[in-house]
Amino acid sequence: MLKIAVLVSGGGTNLEAILEAVDNGTITNARVETVISNNPNAYALERAAKRGIAHLCISPKDFFSRDLFHQALLEQLRACAPDLIVLAGYLVVIPPEVIAEYKNRMINIHPSLIPAFCGKGYYGLKVHEGVLARGVKVTGATVHFVDEGTDTGPIILQRAVAVEEGDTPEILQRRVMEQAEWKILPEAIDLIANGRVRIENGRTRIG
Ligand code: GRF
């Protein structure tokens, strides 16, 4: 049984998709044991509470230094000892010590087809603003392993989504979430939970 910790910062719709997938059997051999947010007002924490899942806020604002925050996050993760960490809309830079300790055991959902519209400054609505400003006709979402870079780890799954006439960033974000994020994040977790994802030469193989 894969023990999962989900890190969130906002509404938690990706967390909800994961929890629903565990409930309806789309995800097998896994369970979400902990939800951690940097934002005490994140509705994602409410979603965890409603389902009786352990949840807590560890905010950088509560610590005198970024290093003390990093230490507190690492200690909390060691306490719940997840097999897999899922970043689901988590907006805080992951400390290098956490990345090292969870190499190939931490994944992220990004709302574009990496390597397009990713990296520093591309998060949330800013991704979709960039897509519309560039005028691309297809966007989508990517699930990838987290490494030392920003959105640079080995790609696990991607799904394309059409950009339509009249799209606003909000309309496009919603379509990418509904048609891509909420599908491929649970699918990636199920593949990992059932031992079907390997990494060879920095690229993933799905068996
Ligand atoms: C959304 O912009 C989503 O595309 C990205 O994180 C943000 C918050 O998602 N992955 P959520 O509703 O908190 O899961």
mmCIF file of C-alpha atoms and ligand atoms in Angstrom:
data_model
loop_
_atom_site.group_PDB
_atom_site.id
_atom_site.type_symbol
_atom_site.label_atom_id
_atom_site.label_comp_id
_atom_site.label_asym_id
_atom_site.label_seq_id
_atom_site.Cartn_x
_atom_site.Cartn_y
_atom_site.Cartn_z
ATOM 1 C CA MET A 1 0.000 0.000 0.000
ATOM 2 C CA LEU A 2 1.583 3.259 -1.147
ATOM 3 C CA LYS A 3 1.407 5.897 1.584
ATOM 4 C CA ILE A 4 0.920 9.350 0.039
ATOM 5 C CA ALA A 5 1.457 12.853 1.407
ATOM 6 C CA VAL A 6 -0.136 15.614 -0.693
ATOM 7 C CA LEU A 7 1.253 19.159 -0.519
ATOM 8 C CA VAL A 8 -1.211 21.910 -1.414
ATOM 9 C CA SER A 9 -1.575 25.701 -1.387
ATOM 10 C CA GLY A 10 -5.007 26.467 -2.782
ATOM 11 C CA GLY A 11 -8.430 25.120 -3.674
ATOM 12 C CA GLY A 12 -7.352 21.477 -3.711
ATOM 13 C CA THR A 13 -9.242 20.353 -6.821
ATOM 14 C CA ASN A 14 -6.324 18.072 -7.731
ATOM 15 C CA LEU A 15 -6.362 16.675 -4.186
ATOM 16 C CA GLU A 16 -10.095 16.068 -4.586
ATOM 17 C CA ALA A 17 -9.482 14.230 -7.863
ATOM 18 C CA ILE A 18 -6.952 11.980 -6.109
ATOM 19 C CA LEU A 19 -9.265 11.262 -3.165
ATOM 20 C CA GLU A 20 -12.208 10.489 -5.482
ATOM 21 C CA ALA A 21 -9.972 8.204 -7.566
ATOM 22 C CA VAL A 22 -8.931 6.265 -4.437
ATOM 23 C CA ASP A 23 -12.597 5.990 -3.403
ATOM 24 C CA ASN A 24 -13.816 4.783 -6.819
ATOM 25 C CA GLY A 25 -10.919 2.386 -7.477
ATOM 26 C CA THR A 26 -9.218 4.340 -10.263
ATOM 27 C CA ILE A 27 -6.227 4.425 -7.922
ATOM 28 C CA THR A 28 -5.413 1.084 -6.289
ATOM 29 C CA ASN A 29 -2.769 0.099 -3.722
ATOM 30 C CA ALA A 30 -2.499 3.623 -2.377
ATOM 31 C CA ARG A 31 -3.958 5.925 0.231
ATOM 32 C CA VAL A 32 -3.552 9.598 1.103
ATOM 33 C CA GLU A 33 -2.398 9.724 4.721
ATOM 34 C CA THR A 34 -1.411 13.374 5.109
ATOM 35 C CA VAL A 35 -2.191 16.730 3.537
ATOM 36 C CA ILE A 36 0.216 19.596 4.208
ATOM 37 C CA SER A 37 -0.323 23.210 3.161
ATOM 38 C CA ASN A 38 1.768 26.375 3.472
ATOM 39 C CA ASN A 39 -1.498 28.352 3.491
ATOM 40 C CA PRO A 40 -3.745 28.104 6.579
ATOM 41 C CA ASN A 41 -6.727 29.224 4.492
ATOM 42 C CA ALA A 42 -6.283 26.671 1.715
ATOM 43 C CA TYR A 43 -9.637 25.070 0.981
ATOM 44 C CA ALA A 44 -7.647 21.894 0.295
ATOM 45 C CA LEU A 45 -7.256 21.555 4.084
ATOM 46 C CA GLU A 46 -11.067 21.649 4.403
ATOM 47 C CA ARG A 47 -11.311 18.869 1.822
ATOM 48 C CA ALA A 48 -8.925 16.713 3.889
ATOM 49 C CA ALA A 49 -10.762 17.499 7.126
ATOM 50 C CA LYS A 50 -14.122 16.485 5.609
ATOM 51 C CA ARG A 51 -12.650 13.090 4.771
ATOM 52 C CA GLY A 52 -10.959 12.618 8.130
ATOM 53 C CA ILE A 53 -7.473 12.790 6.622
ATOM 54 C CA ALA A 54 -4.612 14.130 8.784
ATOM 55 C CA HIS A 55 -3.830 17.671 7.668
ATOM 56 C CA LEU A 56 -1.717 20.564 8.851
ATOM 57 C CA CYS A 57 -0.305 23.891 7.851
ATOM 58 C CA ILE A 58 3.430 24.548 7.866
ATOM 59 C CA SER A 59 3.870 28.112 6.724
ATOM 60 C CA PRO A 60 7.205 29.853 6.057
ATOM 61 C CA LYS A 61 5.621 32.909 7.730
ATOM 62 C CA ASP A 62 5.652 31.033 11.063
ATOM 63 C CA PHE A 63 9.442 30.661 11.096
ATOM 64 C CA PHE A 64 12.240 33.142 11.699
ATOM 65 C CA SER A 65 14.155 31.904 8.689
ATOM 66 C CA ARG A 66 13.640 29.884 5.541
ATOM 67 C CA ASP A 67 16.086 27.297 6.880
ATOM 68 C CA LEU A 68 13.939 26.766 9.996
ATOM 69 C CA PHE A 69 10.900 26.314 7.740
ATOM 70 C CA HIS A 70 12.806 23.785 5.630
ATOM 71 C CA GLN A 71 13.786 21.873 8.764
ATOM 72 C CA ALA A 72 10.199 21.836 10.063
ATOM 73 C CA LEU A 73 8.852 20.576 6.727
ATOM 74 C CA LEU A 74 11.499 17.859 6.526
ATOM 75 C CA GLU A 75 10.823 16.751 10.112
ATOM 76 C CA GLN A 76 7.070 16.570 9.441
ATOM 77 C CA LEU A 77 7.633 14.526 6.294
ATOM 78 C CA ARG A 78 9.953 12.155 8.168
ATOM 79 C CA ALA A 79 7.282 11.797 10.865
ATOM 80 C CA CYS A 80 4.576 10.745 8.380
ATOM 81 C CA ALA A 81 7.124 8.861 6.249
ATOM 82 C CA PRO A 82 5.227 8.818 2.939
ATOM 83 C CA ASP A 83 6.281 6.504 0.113
ATOM 84 C CA LEU A 84 5.273 9.213 -2.367
ATOM 85 C CA ILE A 85 4.912 12.986 -2.092
ATOM 86 C CA VAL A 86 2.445 14.615 -4.497
ATOM 87 C CA LEU A 87 2.709 18.363 -5.155
ATOM 88 C CA ALA A 88 -0.834 19.397 -6.109
ATOM 89 C CA GLY A 89 -0.825 23.139 -6.621
ATOM 90 C CA TYR A 90 1.910 23.631 -3.992
ATOM 91 C CA LEU A 91 3.433 27.062 -4.518
ATOM 92 C CA VAL A 92 6.432 26.945 -2.164
ATOM 93 C CA VAL A 93 9.895 26.045 -3.497
ATOM 94 C CA ILE A 94 10.733 22.554 -2.222
ATOM 95 C CA PRO A 95 13.858 22.585 -0.006
ATOM 96 C CA PRO A 96 16.898 20.874 -1.587
ATOM 97 C CA GLU A 97 17.160 18.504 1.387
ATOM 98 C CA VAL A 98 13.590 17.303 0.783
ATOM 99 C CA ILE A 99 14.247 16.848 -2.951
ATOM 100 C CA ALA A 100 17.367 14.807 -2.156
ATOM 101 C CA GLU A 101 15.571 12.630 0.411
ATOM 102 C CA TYR A 102 12.600 12.000 -1.920
ATOM 103 C CA LYS A 103 14.438 11.611 -5.239
ATOM 104 C CA ASN A 104 12.131 9.751 -7.640
ATOM 105 C CA ARG A 105 9.473 9.642 -4.888
ATOM 106 C CA MET A 106 8.000 13.106 -5.384
ATOM 107 C CA ILE A 107 5.767 14.141 -8.305
ATOM 108 C CA ASN A 108 4.214 17.408 -9.467
ATOM 109 C CA ILE A 109 1.289 18.361 -11.709
ATOM 110 C CA HIS A 110 1.991 21.308 -13.997
ATOM 111 C CA PRO A 111 -0.765 22.890 -16.106
ATOM 112 C CA SER A 112 1.065 22.936 -19.460
ATOM 113 C CA LEU A 113 2.826 20.541 -21.840
ATOM 114 C CA ILE A 114 6.361 20.742 -20.416
ATOM 115 C CA PRO A 115 8.826 22.062 -21.671
ATOM 116 C CA ALA A 116 6.425 24.763 -22.844
ATOM 117 C CA PHE A 117 5.207 27.452 -20.423
ATOM 118 C CA CYS A 118 7.010 26.146 -17.368
ATOM 119 C CA GLY A 119 9.880 27.123 -15.106
ATOM 120 C CA LYS A 120 10.280 30.238 -12.996
ATOM 121 C CA GLY A 121 7.226 32.505 -12.978
ATOM 122 C CA TYR A 122 4.938 29.990 -14.686
ATOM 123 C CA TYR A 123 2.359 28.862 -12.135
ATOM 124 C CA GLY A 124 -1.441 28.975 -11.772
ATOM 125 C CA LEU A 125 -3.139 31.450 -14.126
ATOM 126 C CA LYS A 126 0.199 32.810 -15.352
ATOM 127 C CA VAL A 127 0.680 29.593 -17.322
ATOM 128 C CA HIS A 128 -2.585 30.050 -19.198
ATOM 129 C CA GLU A 129 -1.953 33.776 -19.720
ATOM 130 C CA GLY A 130 1.307 32.819 -21.428
ATOM 131 C CA VAL A 131 -0.452 30.209 -23.595
ATOM 132 C CA LEU A 132 -3.062 32.729 -24.776
ATOM 133 C CA ALA A 133 -0.493 35.485 -25.314
ATOM 134 C CA ARG A 134 1.595 33.187 -27.522
ATOM 135 C CA GLY A 135 -1.438 32.015 -29.456
ATOM 136 C CA VAL A 136 -0.700 28.290 -29.277
ATOM 137 C CA LYS A 137 -3.592 26.047 -30.376
ATOM 138 C CA VAL A 138 -2.884 23.155 -28.028
ATOM 139 C CA THR A 139 -1.907 23.152 -24.375
ATOM 140 C CA GLY A 140 -2.424 20.568 -21.628
ATOM 141 C CA ALA A 141 -0.910 19.255 -18.431
ATOM 142 C CA THR A 142 2.120 17.247 -17.315
ATOM 143 C CA VAL A 143 2.885 14.996 -14.353
ATOM 144 C CA HIS A 144 6.605 14.719 -13.698
ATOM 145 C CA PHE A 145 9.057 13.657 -11.023
ATOM 146 C CA VAL A 146 10.504 16.551 -9.055
ATOM 147 C CA ASP A 147 14.235 17.141 -9.296
ATOM 148 C CA GLU A 148 16.520 20.056 -8.383
ATOM 149 C CA GLY A 149 15.187 22.221 -11.172
ATOM 150 C CA THR A 150 11.806 23.917 -11.715
ATOM 151 C CA ASP A 151 9.467 21.614 -13.698
ATOM 152 C CA THR A 152 12.532 19.772 -15.085
ATOM 153 C CA GLY A 153 12.230 16.220 -13.708
ATOM 154 C CA PRO A 154 11.419 13.111 -15.789
ATOM 155 C CA ILE A 155 7.964 13.335 -17.382
ATOM 156 C CA ILE A 156 5.507 10.598 -16.421
ATOM 157 C CA LEU A 157 2.263 11.506 -18.237
ATOM 158 C CA GLN A 158 0.967 14.329 -20.401
ATOM 159 C CA ARG A 159 -2.434 15.103 -21.897
ATOM 160 C CA ALA A 160 -3.245 17.670 -24.586
ATOM 161 C CA VAL A 161 -6.140 20.133 -24.395
ATOM 162 C CA ALA A 162 -7.420 22.379 -27.220
ATOM 163 C CA VAL A 163 -7.250 26.154 -26.849
ATOM 164 C CA GLU A 164 -10.564 27.565 -28.086
ATOM 165 C CA GLU A 165 -11.641 30.907 -29.551
ATOM 166 C CA GLY A 166 -12.645 33.320 -26.829
ATOM 167 C CA ASP A 167 -10.792 31.488 -24.065
ATOM 168 C CA THR A 168 -9.855 33.567 -21.064
ATOM 169 C CA PRO A 169 -7.106 32.362 -18.708
ATOM 170 C CA GLU A 170 -9.788 31.272 -16.242
ATOM 171 C CA ILE A 171 -11.812 29.334 -18.842
ATOM 172 C CA LEU A 172 -8.675 27.666 -20.171
ATOM 173 C CA GLN A 173 -7.422 26.811 -16.664
ATOM 174 C CA ARG A 174 -10.711 25.108 -15.889
ATOM 175 C CA ARG A 175 -10.646 23.087 -19.137
ATOM 176 C CA VAL A 176 -7.034 22.002 -18.516
ATOM 177 C CA MET A 177 -7.936 20.952 -14.972
ATOM 178 C CA GLU A 178 -11.092 19.052 -16.021
ATOM 179 C CA GLN A 179 -9.738 17.397 -19.173
ATOM 180 C CA ALA A 180 -6.106 16.847 -18.163
ATOM 181 C CA GLU A 181 -4.930 17.492 -14.590
ATOM 182 C CA TRP A 182 -7.720 15.668 -12.797
ATOM 183 C CA LYS A 183 -7.202 12.665 -15.119
ATOM 184 C CA ILE A 184 -3.445 12.234 -15.433
ATOM 185 C CA LEU A 185 -2.512 12.929 -11.804
ATOM 186 C CA PRO A 186 -4.611 10.027 -10.463
ATOM 187 C CA GLU A 187 -3.464 7.858 -13.395
ATOM 188 C CA ALA A 188 0.200 8.588 -12.624
ATOM 189 C CA ILE A 189 -0.301 7.790 -8.939
ATOM 190 C CA ASP A 190 -1.977 4.469 -9.808
ATOM 191 C CA LEU A 191 0.896 3.554 -12.157
ATOM 192 C CA ILE A 192 3.451 4.314 -9.434
ATOM 193 C CA ALA A 193 1.435 2.518 -6.748
ATOM 194 C CA ASN A 194 1.406 -0.596 -8.943
ATOM 195 C CA GLY A 195 5.094 -0.531 -9.813
ATOM 196 C CA ARG A 196 4.624 0.374 -13.470
ATOM 197 C CA VAL A 197 6.908 3.415 -13.679
ATOM 198 C CA ARG A 198 10.670 3.070 -14.084
ATOM 199 C CA ILE A 199 13.266 5.765 -14.748
ATOM 200 C CA GLU A 200 16.025 4.975 -17.243
ATOM 201 C CA ASN A 201 18.602 7.568 -18.334
ATOM 202 C CA GLY A 202 16.483 10.413 -16.984
ATOM 203 C CA ARG A 203 13.345 9.339 -18.855
ATOM 204 C CA THR A 204 10.414 7.319 -17.564
ATOM 205 C CA ARG A 205 9.349 3.921 -18.926
ATOM 206 C CA ILE A 206 5.794 2.781 -18.212
ATOM 207 C CA GLY A 207 5.391 -0.988 -18.139
HETATM 208 C C1 GRF B 1 -4.061 25.158 -10.509
HETATM 209 O O1 GRF B 1 -3.630 26.291 -11.253
HETATM 210 C C2 GRF B 1 -3.555 23.927 -11.165
HETATM 211 O O2 GRF B 1 -3.505 24.100 -12.568
HETATM 212 C C3 GRF B 1 -2.176 23.793 -10.601
HETATM 213 O O3 GRF B 1 -2.263 24.298 -9.272
HETATM 214 C C4 GRF B 1 -3.360 25.205 -9.174
HETATM 215 C C5 GRF B 1 -4.265 24.896 -8.018
HETATM 216 O O4 GRF B 1 -4.838 23.671 -8.206
HETATM 217 N N1 GRF B 1 -1.747 22.417 -10.614
HETATM 218 P P1 GRF B 1 -5.738 23.000 -7.038
HETATM 219 O O5 GRF B 1 -7.176 23.338 -7.363
HETATM 220 O O6 GRF B 1 -5.315 23.617 -5.708
HETATM 221 O O7 GRF B 1 -5.463 21.542 -7.118
#
